[in-house]
PDB file of C-alpha atoms in Angstrom:
ATOM      1  CA  GLY A   1      -2.326 -16.622 -18.706  1.00 91.00           C
ATOM      2  CA  ARG A   2      -4.597 -15.543 -16.179  1.00 94.00           C
ATOM      3  CA  LEU A   3      -5.716 -14.264 -12.619  1.00 94.00           C
ATOM      4  CA  VAL A   4      -7.016 -16.406 -10.067  1.00 95.00           C
ATOM      5  CA  ALA A   5      -8.134 -15.574  -6.063  1.00 94.00           C
ATOM      6  CA  LEU A   6      -8.255 -18.279  -3.561  1.00 93.00           C
ATOM      7  CA  THR A   7     -10.527 -16.257  -0.562  1.00 92.00           C
ATOM      8  CA  LEU A   8      -9.612 -17.748   2.978  1.00 88.00           C
ATOM      9  CA  THR A   9     -12.561 -17.224   5.520  1.00 86.00           C
ATOM     10  CA  GLY A  10     -14.014 -19.131   8.449  1.00 81.00           C
ATOM     11  CA  ARG A  11     -16.566 -20.387   6.216  1.00 82.00           C
ATOM     12  CA  GLY A  12     -13.466 -21.965   3.877  1.00 87.00           C
ATOM     13  CA  GLY A  13     -11.023 -21.308   0.550  1.00 90.00           C
ATOM     14  CA  ARG A  14     -12.828 -20.847  -2.290  1.00 92.00           C
ATOM     15  CA  LEU A  15     -11.397 -20.294  -5.822  1.00 95.00           C
ATOM     16  CA  HIS A  16     -12.093 -17.363  -7.816  1.00 95.00           C
ATOM     17  CA  ASP A  17     -11.120 -16.984 -12.103  1.00 96.00           C
ATOM     18  CA  LEU A  18     -10.697 -12.972 -12.526  1.00 95.00           C
ATOM     19  CA  GLY A  19      -9.918 -13.427 -15.807  1.00 94.00           C
ATOM     20  CA  PRO A  20      -6.920 -12.655 -18.429  1.00 93.00           C
ATOM     21  CA  ALA A  21      -3.620 -11.445 -16.258  1.00 93.00           C
ATOM     22  CA  ASP A  22      -2.993  -9.301 -19.548  1.00 93.00           C
ATOM     23  CA  ALA A  23      -5.405  -7.246 -19.002  1.00 91.00           C
ATOM     24  CA  ALA A  24      -4.865  -6.704 -14.772  1.00 92.00           C
ATOM     25  CA  SER A  25      -0.723  -6.093 -15.730  1.00 93.00           C
ATOM     26  CA  HIS A  26      -2.368  -2.791 -18.346  1.00 94.00           C
ATOM     27  CA  GLU A  27      -4.200  -0.786 -15.901  1.00 94.00           C
ATOM     28  CA  VAL A  28      -1.103  -1.515 -13.281  1.00 95.00           C
ATOM     29  CA  ASP A  29       1.100   0.150 -16.112  1.00 95.00           C
ATOM     30  CA  ALA A  30      -1.685   3.148 -16.760  1.00 95.00           C
ATOM     31  CA  LEU A  31      -2.218   3.275 -12.934  1.00 95.00           C
ATOM     32  CA  LEU A  32       2.265   4.002 -12.642  1.00 94.00           C
ATOM     33  CA  PHE A  33       2.271   5.475 -15.124  1.00 94.00           C
ATOM     34  CA  SER A  34      -0.495   7.742 -13.508  1.00 93.00           C
ATOM     35  CA  LEU A  35       0.548   8.770 -10.708  1.00 92.00           C
ATOM     36  CA  ARG A  36       4.297   8.830 -12.553  1.00 92.00           C
ATOM     37  CA  ARG A  37       2.845  11.476 -14.243  1.00 91.00           C
ATOM     38  CA  LEU A  38       0.587  13.419 -11.456  1.00 88.00           C
ATOM     39  CA  PRO A  39       3.568  16.006  -9.642  1.00 88.00           C
ATOM     40  CA  ARG A  40       5.208  16.362 -12.291  1.00 88.00           C
ATOM     41  CA  ALA A  41       2.019  18.208 -13.511  1.00 89.00           C
ATOM     42  CA  ALA A  42       2.709  21.673 -14.908  1.00 90.00           C
ATOM     43  CA  THR A  43      -1.506  23.241 -15.060  1.00 93.00           C
ATOM     44  CA  SER A  44      -3.877  23.037 -13.367  1.00 92.00           C
ATOM     45  CA  ALA A  45      -6.138  20.740 -16.119  1.00 94.00           C
ATOM     46  CA  SER A  46      -2.856  18.599 -16.487  1.00 92.00           C
ATOM     47  CA  ARG A  47      -2.985  17.754 -12.688  1.00 91.00           C
ATOM     48  CA  SER A  48      -7.094  17.562 -13.166  1.00 94.00           C
ATOM     49  CA  ALA A  49      -6.793  14.757 -16.495  1.00 95.00           C
ATOM     50  CA  ALA A  50      -3.578  13.018 -14.121  1.00 93.00           C
ATOM     51  CA  ARG A  51      -6.108  12.300 -11.737  1.00 94.00           C
ATOM     52  CA  ALA A  52      -8.684  11.627 -13.517  1.00 96.00           C
ATOM     53  CA  ALA A  53      -7.075   8.540 -15.146  1.00 96.00           C
ATOM     54  CA  VAL A  54      -5.849   7.557 -11.442  1.00 95.00           C
ATOM     55  CA  LYS A  55      -9.538   7.139 -10.765  1.00 96.00           C
ATOM     56  CA  HIS A  56      -9.861   5.397 -14.215  1.00 97.00           C
ATOM     57  CA  SER A  57      -7.290   2.973 -12.873  1.00 96.00           C
ATOM     58  CA  LEU A  58      -8.209   2.520  -9.468  1.00 97.00           C
ATOM     59  CA  ASP A  59     -12.157   2.157 -10.552  1.00 97.00           C
ATOM     60  CA  GLU A  60     -10.258  -1.318 -13.741  1.00 96.00           C
ATOM     61  CA  ILE A  61      -8.309  -2.279 -10.808  1.00 97.00           C
ATOM     62  CA  ASP A  62     -10.807  -2.362  -8.214  1.00 96.00           C
ATOM     63  CA  ALA A  63     -13.319  -4.429 -10.447  1.00 96.00           C
ATOM     64  CA  ARG A  64     -10.707  -6.884 -11.749  1.00 96.00           C
ATOM     65  CA  LEU A  65      -8.948  -7.361  -9.018  1.00 96.00           C
ATOM     66  CA  ALA A  66     -11.963  -6.967  -5.784  1.00 94.00           C
ATOM     67  CA  THR A  67     -14.883  -6.338  -6.889  1.00 94.00           C
ATOM     68  CA  PRO A  68     -15.329 -10.017  -7.839  1.00 94.00           C
ATOM     69  CA  LEU A  69     -14.046 -11.096  -4.135  1.00 93.00           C
ATOM     70  CA  GLN A  70     -17.202  -8.504  -2.659  1.00 89.00           C
ATOM     71  CA  GLY A  71     -19.473 -11.549  -1.847  1.00 87.00           C
ATOM     72  CA  GLU A  72     -16.253 -13.727   0.537  1.00 86.00           C
ATOM     73  CA  LEU A  73     -14.836 -10.737   2.422  1.00 83.00           C
ATOM     74  CA  ASP A  74     -18.579  -9.254   2.972  1.00 81.00           C
ATOM     75  CA  GLY A  75     -17.641  -8.988   7.629  1.00 79.00           C
ATOM     76  CA  ALA A  76     -14.408  -8.666   6.818  1.00 78.00           C
ATOM     77  CA  ASP A  77     -12.168  -5.278   7.856  1.00 75.00           C
ATOM     78  CA  GLY A  78      -8.481  -7.299   8.284  1.00 85.00           C
ATOM     79  CA  ILE A  79      -7.409  -8.949   4.393  1.00 90.00           C
ATOM     80  CA  VAL A  80      -4.654 -10.642   3.569  1.00 93.00           C
ATOM     81  CA  VAL A  81      -3.671  -9.371  -0.087  1.00 94.00           C
ATOM     82  CA  VAL A  82      -0.461 -11.715  -1.413  1.00 95.00           C
ATOM     83  CA  PRO A  83       0.129 -10.994  -4.998  1.00 94.00           C
ATOM     84  CA  THR A  84       1.511 -12.567  -7.648  1.00 92.00           C
ATOM     85  CA  ALA A  85       5.219 -10.065  -8.126  1.00 88.00           C
ATOM     86  CA  GLY A  86       2.996  -7.928 -11.442  1.00 88.00           C
ATOM     87  CA  LEU A  87       1.067  -6.886  -8.818  1.00 94.00           C
ATOM     88  CA  PHE A  88       2.486  -5.590  -5.550  1.00 91.00           C
ATOM     89  CA  THR A  89       2.446  -2.754  -7.026  1.00 92.00           C
ATOM     90  CA  VAL A  90      -1.063  -2.142  -6.599  1.00 94.00           C
ATOM     91  CA  PRO A  91      -2.262   0.550  -4.067  1.00 93.00           C
ATOM     92  CA  TRP A  92      -4.127  -2.113  -2.472  1.00 94.00           C
ATOM     93  CA  HIS A  93      -5.448   0.172   0.934  1.00 91.00           C
ATOM     94  CA  ALA A  94      -6.781   2.752  -2.175  1.00 93.00           C
ATOM     95  CA  LEU A  95      -8.961   0.445  -4.647  1.00 95.00           C
ATOM     96  CA  PRO A  96     -11.955   2.038  -3.911  1.00 94.00           C
ATOM     97  CA  SER A  97     -13.949  -1.781  -2.720  1.00 92.00           C
ATOM     98  CA  LEU A  98     -11.284  -1.911  -0.050  1.00 91.00           C
ATOM     99  CA  ALA A  99     -10.396   1.641   0.906  1.00 87.00           C
ATOM    100  CA  ALA A 100     -12.811   1.054   4.193  1.00 84.00           C
ATOM    101  CA  ARG A 101     -10.567  -1.743   5.169  1.00 87.00           C
ATOM    102  CA  HIS A 102      -6.745  -2.752   7.035  1.00 89.00           C
ATOM    103  CA  VAL A 103      -5.354  -3.753   3.521  1.00 92.00           C
ATOM    104  CA  THR A 104      -2.271  -5.931   4.160  1.00 91.00           C
ATOM    105  CA  ALA A 105      -0.043  -6.825   0.952  1.00 92.00           C
ATOM    106  CA  ALA A 106       2.699  -9.786   1.793  1.00 93.00           C
ATOM    107  CA  PRO A 107       4.994 -11.723  -0.868  1.00 92.00           C
ATOM    108  CA  SER A 108       3.778 -14.803   0.707  1.00 93.00           C
ATOM    109  CA  ALA A 109       1.367 -16.592   2.990  1.00 90.00           C
ATOM    110  CA  THR A 110       4.503 -17.872   4.284  1.00 93.00           C
ATOM    111  CA  LEU A 111       6.328 -14.349   5.493  1.00 91.00           C
ATOM    112  CA  TRP A 112       2.949 -13.189   6.883  1.00 88.00           C
ATOM    113  CA  LEU A 113       2.213 -15.796   8.695  1.00 88.00           C
ATOM    114  CA  ARG A 114       5.638 -15.901  10.251  1.00 88.00           C
ATOM    115  CA  ALA A 115       5.314 -12.449  11.559  1.00 83.00           C
ATOM    116  CA  LEU A 116       1.862 -12.801  12.922  1.00 82.00           C
ATOM    117  CA  GLN A 117       3.899 -15.500  14.740  1.00 86.00           C
ATOM    118  CA  ARG A 118       6.592 -13.583  16.557  1.00 78.00           C
ATOM    119  CA  GLU A 119       6.185 -11.352  19.630  1.00 73.00           C
ATOM    120  CA  PRO A 120       5.897  -7.663  19.079  1.00 68.00           C
ATOM    121  CA  PHE A 121       8.130  -6.091  18.912  1.00 66.00           C
ATOM    122  CA  ASP A 122       7.732  -3.472  22.108  1.00 72.00           C
ATOM    123  CA  GLY A 123      10.012  -0.187  21.026  1.00 80.00           C
ATOM    124  CA  GLY A 124       8.564   2.464  20.320  1.00 89.00           C
ATOM    125  CA  VAL A 125       8.009   5.038  16.868  1.00 94.00           C
ATOM    126  CA  LEU A 126      10.546   6.268  14.748  1.00 96.00           C
ATOM    127  CA  VAL A 127       9.665   8.978  12.366  1.00 97.00           C
ATOM    128  CA  ALA A 128      12.628  10.260  10.761  1.00 97.00           C
ATOM    129  CA  ALA A 129      12.600  13.198   6.870  1.00 96.00           C
ATOM    130  CA  GLY A 130      15.243  13.143   4.782  1.00 92.00           C
ATOM    131  CA  PRO A 131      16.494  16.121   3.023  1.00 91.00           C
ATOM    132  CA  GLY A 132      15.762  18.207   0.065  1.00 88.00           C
ATOM    133  CA  LEU A 133      12.272  16.288   0.378  1.00 88.00           C
ATOM    134  CA  ASP A 134       8.852  19.809  -0.043  1.00 88.00           C
ATOM    135  CA  GLY A 135       6.797  18.430   3.451  1.00 90.00           C
ATOM    136  CA  ALA A 136       9.376  15.772   4.339  1.00 93.00           C
ATOM    137  CA  GLN A 137       9.779  17.371   7.719  1.00 95.00           C
ATOM    138  CA  GLU A 138       5.976  18.637   8.356  1.00 94.00           C
ATOM    139  CA  GLU A 139       4.590  15.311   6.978  1.00 93.00           C
ATOM    140  CA  ALA A 140       7.447  14.230  10.013  1.00 95.00           C
ATOM    141  CA  ARG A 141       6.208  16.585  12.600  1.00 94.00           C
ATOM    142  CA  GLY A 142       1.994  15.321  11.818  1.00 93.00           C
ATOM    143  CA  ILE A 143       3.190  12.007  12.365  1.00 92.00           C
ATOM    144  CA  GLY A 144       5.405  12.389  14.943  1.00 92.00           C
ATOM    145  CA  ALA A 145       2.456  14.500  16.604  1.00 91.00           C
ATOM    146  CA  VAL A 146       0.109  11.209  16.574  1.00 88.00           C
ATOM    147  CA  HIS A 147       2.135   8.787  18.735  1.00 87.00           C
ATOM    148  CA  ARG A 148       3.161  10.189  22.028  1.00 81.00           C
ATOM    149  CA  ASP A 149       6.131   7.724  22.058  1.00 83.00           C
ATOM    150  CA  ALA A 150       7.762   9.040  19.260  1.00 93.00           C
ATOM    151  CA  THR A 151      11.149  10.234  17.625  1.00 95.00           C
ATOM    152  CA  VAL A 152      11.538  12.545  15.160  1.00 96.00           C
ATOM    153  CA  LEU A 153      14.028  12.734  13.358  1.00 97.00           C
ATOM    154  CA  LEU A 154      14.736  15.853  10.448  1.00 96.00           C
ATOM    155  CA  PRO A 155      17.461  17.356   9.493  1.00 96.00           C
ATOM    156  CA  PRO A 156      20.198  17.707   9.700  1.00 95.00           C
ATOM    157  CA  GLU A 157      19.780  14.453  12.516  1.00 95.00           C
ATOM    158  CA  SER A 158      18.095  12.239  10.064  1.00 95.00           C
ATOM    159  CA  SER A 159      21.380  11.218   8.339  1.00 94.00           C
ATOM    160  CA  VAL A 160      21.534   7.675   7.061  1.00 93.00           C
ATOM    161  CA  ALA A 161      23.287   6.949  10.220  1.00 95.00           C
ATOM    162  CA  ALA A 162      20.548   8.012  12.749  1.00 96.00           C
ATOM    163  CA  VAL A 163      18.558   6.446  11.523  1.00 95.00           C
ATOM    164  CA  ALA A 164      19.981   3.208  10.367  1.00 95.00           C
ATOM    165  CA  ALA A 165      21.158   3.064  14.261  1.00 95.00           C
ATOM    166  CA  ALA A 166      16.741   3.984  15.213  1.00 94.00           C
ATOM    167  CA  LEU A 167      15.334   1.058  13.038  1.00 93.00           C
ATOM    168  CA  PRO A 168      15.737  -1.886  15.027  1.00 90.00           C
ATOM    169  CA  GLY A 169      13.757  -0.149  17.780  1.00 85.00           C
ATOM    170  CA  ALA A 170      11.568   0.605  16.513  1.00 91.00           C
ATOM    171  CA  ARG A 171       7.357  -1.394  16.587  1.00 88.00           C
ATOM    172  CA  ILE A 172       6.991   1.415  13.853  1.00 90.00           C
ATOM    173  CA  ALA A 173       8.702   3.259  11.506  1.00 94.00           C
ATOM    174  CA  HIS A 174       7.772   5.948   8.939  1.00 94.00           C
ATOM    175  CA  LEU A 175      10.040   7.637   6.560  1.00 95.00           C
ATOM    176  CA  ALA A 176       9.175  11.019   4.825  1.00 93.00           C
ATOM    177  CA  CYS A 177      12.020  11.017   2.140  1.00 87.00           C
ATOM    178  CA  HIS A 178      13.585   9.510  -1.637  1.00 76.00           C
ATOM    179  CA  GLY A 179      12.712   5.963  -2.340  1.00 66.00           C
TER     180      GLY A 179
END
């Protein structure tokens, strides 16, 4: 019923009690609700309220899960988070105290370590936009412009078959599509 964090740094490991698991789960649920509400907000007042709710939930999650670890994280540019299943949906990079850091979320420490030990991909960048999604093509073009070696697939060329065929050779893939 309690959340604990294990920090591993060059100074060693340390266990931190982060409090009741239910409190963090409640804030994650509130955040996800607010994030789903945001694009559906019909008026500027409802958009403003949804944005405020997102910010409040991010602040609360940050205070419960990240702020207590700040002393351990001083000087670390990169952070690897291996959350419990109930916290995997947290947008860790959006938490105020982690926003300026490179944050990687991994499903397990073993998988993260295994990925570090793999040979790096030498392929290019694949950017694909799905059909019928407002802003997807603009997003794909913008991401593609950042990477000189990008292959940008836009509808109708961005079919499932074309994207699936291009993914295995990609070092980085950015998909602007419905999940």
